[in-house]
Amino acid sequence: MGIFTREILPLVKALRAGDRFATAAIIRKTSPLLDRDALRDAGEAQQGRLDRAKGACAGLLALVDGQPPASLRDVLRYVAEHRLFTVPDVLLPFATADPDPADEDDADENEEEVDNKSETAAWRQALEAPFDQVDKYDRYVRGVSQFDTHQGVKGLEFPRVMVVISDEEARGFLFNYDKLFGAKGKSKTDLDNEAAGKETTIDRTRRLFYVTCSRAERSLAVVYYAENPTASRDALLQQGWFAEDEIEVVG
């Protein structure tokens, strides 16, 4: 994602702010359009390259601020077409137009199954995200977002905390909130580990839940996505996790 967070996003921010100096600095530093060697080779045609860079920037701003919202792939294609930045090799296959639908229909099903598990498939899905998500992603990976993982907040404190829980979205086996809250029964492995005095999924989940909830200094909200909300509510009350007036079932 480096081309988006380190090159395209800063340029878009400078363009939106109308900061011509920052815009020029970004283009001069990393764009092939104003590469020093390219400008030298252009000779008397340097003004033409400057005009191309200016027009490409204006078009980029129109694309990302237009409707419908531009996807990452839309922006990548534009950048490649106008040579605003150098597209990394791993993203070059996505910087061109979509293949003919007829060709896709003829693709072998086995190849499609393999591709769905590949890095290429992951990039294809990621690049469908709206471009404006890049800023949120950048803030998240730099640790300045209001969101973080359950493990990532250890040692931090905040006035207000919302803990979002979903076993389905977590797609793992190390933690299981349904089991912790009593909405799901213990497995044979859980029972065997308990009998042997070994750590269980419930033990790990309880510690993680403590970490997240203890980050709150003044107020705490827990959003729990459950397969059966009513049964989960009953289990929470039965095990004394929350009082009745602290639970609200939505949906």
Tab-separated table of C-alpha atoms in Angstrom:
chain	number	residue	atom	x	y	z
A	1	MET	CA	0.000	0.000	0.000
A	2	GLY	CA	3.065	2.228	0.026
A	3	ILE	CA	2.277	3.976	-3.253
A	4	PHE	CA	-1.095	5.018	-1.831
A	5	THR	CA	0.013	6.095	1.657
A	6	ARG	CA	3.415	7.613	0.855
A	7	GLU	CA	2.847	9.135	-2.581
A	8	ILE	CA	-0.747	9.411	-3.781
A	9	LEU	CA	-2.402	10.323	-0.459
A	10	PRO	CA	0.048	13.165	0.389
A	11	LEU	CA	-0.415	14.546	-3.129
A	12	VAL	CA	-4.207	14.436	-2.849
A	13	LYS	CA	-4.068	16.177	0.537
A	14	ALA	CA	-1.854	18.919	-0.901
A	15	LEU	CA	-4.174	19.341	-3.889
A	16	ARG	CA	-7.269	19.530	-1.696
A	17	ALA	CA	-5.583	22.143	0.477
A	18	GLY	CA	-4.589	24.169	-2.580
A	19	ASP	CA	-0.961	23.982	-1.435
A	20	ARG	CA	0.971	24.484	-4.674
A	21	PHE	CA	4.360	24.336	-2.969
A	22	ALA	CA	3.672	20.974	-1.318
A	23	THR	CA	2.202	19.661	-4.568
A	24	ALA	CA	5.277	20.690	-6.539
A	25	ALA	CA	7.612	19.205	-3.927
A	26	ILE	CA	5.864	15.813	-4.030
A	27	ILE	CA	5.821	15.664	-7.823
A	28	ARG	CA	9.463	16.717	-8.145
A	29	LYS	CA	10.550	14.162	-5.565
A	30	THR	CA	8.859	11.006	-6.845
A	31	SER	CA	7.039	11.517	-10.158
A	32	PRO	CA	8.585	10.205	-13.403
A	33	LEU	CA	7.058	13.245	-15.126
A	34	LEU	CA	9.506	15.599	-13.436
A	35	ASP	CA	12.408	13.231	-12.968
A	36	ARG	CA	15.658	15.205	-13.210
A	37	ASP	CA	17.026	13.104	-16.059
A	38	ALA	CA	13.726	13.269	-17.925
A	39	LEU	CA	13.638	17.056	-17.656
A	40	ARG	CA	17.223	17.311	-18.846
A	41	ASP	CA	16.510	15.088	-21.833
A	42	ALA	CA	13.367	17.082	-22.628
A	43	GLY	CA	15.436	20.179	-23.364
A	44	GLU	CA	13.213	22.925	-24.711
A	45	ALA	CA	10.161	20.709	-24.203
A	46	GLN	CA	10.397	20.988	-20.411
A	47	GLN	CA	7.385	23.284	-20.255
A	48	GLY	CA	5.328	20.575	-21.902
A	49	ARG	CA	6.271	18.143	-19.143
A	50	LEU	CA	5.358	20.698	-16.499
A	51	ASP	CA	1.981	21.201	-18.165
A	52	ARG	CA	1.439	17.433	-18.266
A	53	ALA	CA	2.191	17.183	-14.554
A	54	LYS	CA	-0.180	20.039	-13.774
A	55	GLY	CA	-2.956	18.510	-15.853
A	56	ALA	CA	-2.407	15.065	-14.326
A	57	CYS	CA	-2.707	16.513	-10.819
A	58	ALA	CA	-5.912	18.326	-11.700
A	59	GLY	CA	-7.358	15.141	-13.164
A	60	LEU	CA	-6.399	13.132	-10.086
A	61	LEU	CA	-8.170	15.589	-7.803
A	62	ALA	CA	-11.277	15.499	-9.993
A	63	LEU	CA	-11.231	11.699	-9.893
A	64	VAL	CA	-10.946	11.278	-6.114
A	65	ASP	CA	-13.453	14.049	-5.352
A	66	GLY	CA	-15.963	12.966	-7.968
A	67	GLN	CA	-19.024	10.734	-7.836
A	68	PRO	CA	-19.318	7.815	-7.604
A	69	PRO	CA	-16.366	7.512	-5.195
A	70	ALA	CA	-13.207	6.308	-6.913
A	71	SER	CA	-11.805	2.941	-5.890
A	72	LEU	CA	-8.136	2.298	-5.235
A	73	ARG	CA	-7.965	0.537	-8.568
A	74	ASP	CA	-9.480	3.528	-10.377
A	75	VAL	CA	-6.795	5.740	-8.875
A	76	LEU	CA	-4.045	3.231	-9.619
A	77	ARG	CA	-5.061	3.065	-13.274
A	78	TYR	CA	-5.115	6.848	-13.541
A	79	VAL	CA	-1.681	7.158	-11.950
A	80	ALA	CA	-0.246	4.543	-14.303
A	81	GLU	CA	-1.873	6.048	-17.394
A	82	HIS	CA	-0.580	9.556	-16.658
A	83	ARG	CA	2.745	8.384	-15.191
A	84	LEU	CA	2.226	10.416	-12.034
A	85	PHE	CA	4.112	7.829	-9.975
A	86	THR	CA	5.916	4.569	-10.628
A	87	VAL	CA	3.549	1.659	-10.001
A	88	PRO	CA	5.169	-1.238	-8.061
A	89	ASP	CA	5.538	-4.491	-9.989
A	90	VAL	CA	3.084	-6.307	-7.715
A	91	LEU	CA	0.336	-3.831	-8.674
A	92	LEU	CA	1.062	-3.571	-12.396
A	93	PRO	CA	-1.511	-6.264	-13.323
A	94	PHE	CA	-4.210	-4.062	-11.777
A	95	ALA	CA	-3.086	-0.855	-13.458
A	96	THR	CA	-4.615	-1.868	-16.789
A	97	ALA	CA	-8.192	-2.249	-17.962
A	98	ASP	CA	-10.296	-5.216	-16.862
A	99	PRO	CA	-10.017	-8.336	-19.033
A	100	ASP	CA	-12.764	-9.159	-21.500
A	101	PRO	CA	-15.667	-10.817	-19.605
A	102	ALA	CA	-15.755	-13.543	-22.260
A	103	ASP	CA	-12.158	-14.420	-21.450
A	104	GLU	CA	-12.995	-14.629	-17.766
A	105	ASP	CA	-15.898	-16.993	-18.481
A	106	ASP	CA	-13.523	-19.338	-20.279
A	107	ALA	CA	-11.101	-19.461	-17.348
A	108	ASP	CA	-10.568	-22.868	-15.822
A	109	GLU	CA	-12.397	-23.371	-12.518
A	110	ASN	CA	-9.331	-24.909	-10.904
A	111	GLU	CA	-7.244	-21.858	-11.759
A	112	GLU	CA	-9.935	-19.639	-10.261
A	113	GLU	CA	-9.912	-21.669	-7.053
A	114	VAL	CA	-6.134	-21.336	-6.765
A	115	ASP	CA	-6.279	-17.611	-7.538
A	116	ASN	CA	-8.864	-17.044	-4.806
A	117	LYS	CA	-6.281	-18.168	-2.258
A	118	SER	CA	-3.424	-16.185	-3.741
A	119	GLU	CA	-1.885	-12.804	-3.087
A	120	THR	CA	-3.309	-11.657	-6.409
A	121	ALA	CA	-6.842	-12.337	-5.220
A	122	ALA	CA	-6.160	-10.468	-1.985
A	123	TRP	CA	-4.903	-7.416	-3.870
A	124	ARG	CA	-7.864	-7.551	-6.249
A	125	GLN	CA	-10.274	-7.431	-3.331
A	126	ALA	CA	-8.341	-4.722	-1.475
A	127	LEU	CA	-8.201	-2.454	-4.514
A	128	GLU	CA	-11.992	-2.395	-4.734
A	129	ALA	CA	-12.070	-0.282	-1.551
A	130	PRO	CA	-12.886	3.436	-1.922
A	131	PHE	CA	-9.799	5.622	-2.154
A	132	ASP	CA	-10.863	7.695	0.849
A	133	GLN	CA	-10.323	4.603	3.013
A	134	VAL	CA	-6.570	5.012	2.490
A	135	ASP	CA	-6.343	7.876	4.970
A	136	LYS	CA	-8.108	5.797	7.632
A	137	TYR	CA	-5.835	2.833	6.876
A	138	ASP	CA	-2.741	5.025	7.087
A	139	ARG	CA	-3.799	6.434	10.443
A	140	TYR	CA	-4.513	2.938	11.724
A	141	VAL	CA	-1.139	1.425	10.772
A	142	ARG	CA	0.667	4.469	12.197
A	143	GLY	CA	-1.141	4.001	15.495
A	144	VAL	CA	-2.936	7.356	15.453
A	145	SER	CA	-6.423	6.046	14.686
A	146	GLN	CA	-9.243	5.796	17.219
A	147	PHE	CA	-9.408	2.084	16.330
A	148	ASP	CA	-7.035	-0.703	17.326
A	149	THR	CA	-6.960	-4.452	17.804
A	150	HIS	CA	-7.784	-5.985	21.160
A	151	GLN	CA	-4.134	-6.958	21.638
A	152	GLY	CA	-2.861	-3.609	20.374
A	153	VAL	CA	-4.408	-1.500	23.152
A	154	LYS	CA	-2.549	-3.231	25.966
A	155	GLY	CA	-1.012	-0.649	28.288
A	156	LEU	CA	-3.070	2.246	26.891
A	157	GLU	CA	-5.908	4.167	28.542
A	158	PHE	CA	-8.741	6.277	27.127
A	159	PRO	CA	-11.616	8.258	28.698
A	160	ARG	CA	-14.204	6.329	26.655
A	161	VAL	CA	-13.810	2.878	25.135
A	162	MET	CA	-15.997	0.787	22.842
A	163	VAL	CA	-15.040	-2.891	22.609
A	164	VAL	CA	-16.346	-4.611	19.464
A	165	ILE	CA	-16.606	-8.404	19.661
A	166	SER	CA	-17.386	-10.837	16.845
A	167	ASP	CA	-16.180	-14.429	16.844
A	168	GLU	CA	-17.317	-14.829	13.234
A	169	GLU	CA	-15.263	-11.886	11.991
A	170	ALA	CA	-12.246	-12.900	14.089
A	171	ARG	CA	-12.086	-16.234	12.220
A	172	GLY	CA	-9.663	-17.707	14.707
A	173	PHE	CA	-9.558	-20.441	17.300
A	174	LEU	CA	-7.399	-18.904	20.039
A	175	PHE	CA	-10.228	-16.754	21.412
A	176	ASN	CA	-13.963	-17.370	21.669
A	177	TYR	CA	-16.293	-14.891	23.344
A	178	ASP	CA	-19.374	-17.064	22.879
A	179	LYS	CA	-17.747	-19.657	25.123
A	180	LEU	CA	-16.547	-17.043	27.609
A	181	PHE	CA	-20.022	-15.543	27.981
A	182	GLY	CA	-21.720	-18.940	28.171
A	183	ALA	CA	-23.590	-18.612	24.880
A	184	LYS	CA	-21.736	-21.639	23.523
A	185	GLY	CA	-20.783	-24.844	25.289
A	186	LYS	CA	-17.246	-25.970	25.963
A	187	SER	CA	-15.654	-28.354	23.499
A	188	LYS	CA	-14.091	-31.693	24.428
A	189	THR	CA	-10.682	-30.055	24.050
A	190	ASP	CA	-11.702	-27.325	26.500
A	191	LEU	CA	-12.856	-29.902	29.029
A	192	ASP	CA	-9.716	-32.015	28.593
A	193	ASN	CA	-7.472	-28.960	29.038
A	194	GLU	CA	-9.387	-27.903	32.137
A	195	ALA	CA	-9.022	-31.369	33.643
A	196	ALA	CA	-5.293	-31.354	32.896
A	197	GLY	CA	-4.827	-27.855	34.308
A	198	LYS	CA	-3.862	-26.476	30.909
A	199	GLU	CA	-4.771	-23.109	29.427
A	200	THR	CA	-8.060	-23.085	27.542
A	201	THR	CA	-9.644	-20.882	24.907
A	202	ILE	CA	-11.836	-19.413	27.642
A	203	ASP	CA	-8.789	-18.525	29.773
A	204	ARG	CA	-7.158	-16.656	26.886
A	205	THR	CA	-10.386	-14.882	25.983
A	206	ARG	CA	-11.021	-13.823	29.585
A	207	ARG	CA	-7.570	-12.208	29.801
A	208	LEU	CA	-8.076	-10.449	26.477
A	209	PHE	CA	-11.491	-9.180	27.532
A	210	TYR	CA	-9.948	-7.801	30.716
A	211	VAL	CA	-7.260	-6.015	28.685
A	212	THR	CA	-9.795	-4.298	26.434
A	213	CYS	CA	-12.317	-3.341	29.111
A	214	SER	CA	-9.722	-2.063	31.576
A	215	ARG	CA	-8.551	0.534	29.024
A	216	ALA	CA	-11.596	2.687	29.872
A	217	GLU	CA	-11.116	5.469	32.411
A	218	ARG	CA	-14.706	6.757	32.609
A	219	SER	CA	-17.105	4.893	30.335
A	220	LEU	CA	-17.200	1.540	28.564
A	221	ALA	CA	-19.479	0.105	25.876
A	222	VAL	CA	-19.283	-3.491	24.650
A	223	VAL	CA	-20.744	-4.315	21.234
A	224	TYR	CA	-21.211	-8.073	21.016
A	225	TYR	CA	-22.207	-9.594	17.661
A	226	ALA	CA	-23.937	-12.869	18.524
A	227	GLU	CA	-25.507	-15.536	16.338
A	228	ASN	CA	-28.459	-15.732	18.723
A	229	PRO	CA	-28.815	-12.351	20.495
A	230	THR	CA	-31.615	-13.432	22.831
A	231	ALA	CA	-29.833	-16.580	23.987
A	232	SER	CA	-26.597	-14.635	24.393
A	233	ARG	CA	-28.372	-12.019	26.509
A	234	ASP	CA	-29.775	-14.739	28.767
A	235	ALA	CA	-26.328	-16.315	29.134
A	236	LEU	CA	-24.734	-12.971	30.026
A	237	LEU	CA	-27.330	-12.389	32.732
A	238	GLN	CA	-27.140	-15.931	34.075
A	239	GLN	CA	-23.369	-15.765	34.441
A	240	GLY	CA	-23.476	-12.281	35.923
A	241	TRP	CA	-21.405	-10.528	33.311
A	242	PHE	CA	-23.784	-7.566	33.138
A	243	ALA	CA	-26.915	-6.321	34.873
A	244	GLU	CA	-30.223	-6.463	33.014
A	245	ASP	CA	-30.373	-2.686	32.527
A	246	GLU	CA	-26.878	-2.726	31.020
A	247	ILE	CA	-27.831	-4.947	28.075
A	248	GLU	CA	-29.693	-3.805	24.983
A	249	VAL	CA	-30.491	-6.236	22.175
A	250	VAL	CA	-30.450	-4.602	18.753
A	251	GLY	CA	-31.895	-6.277	15.684
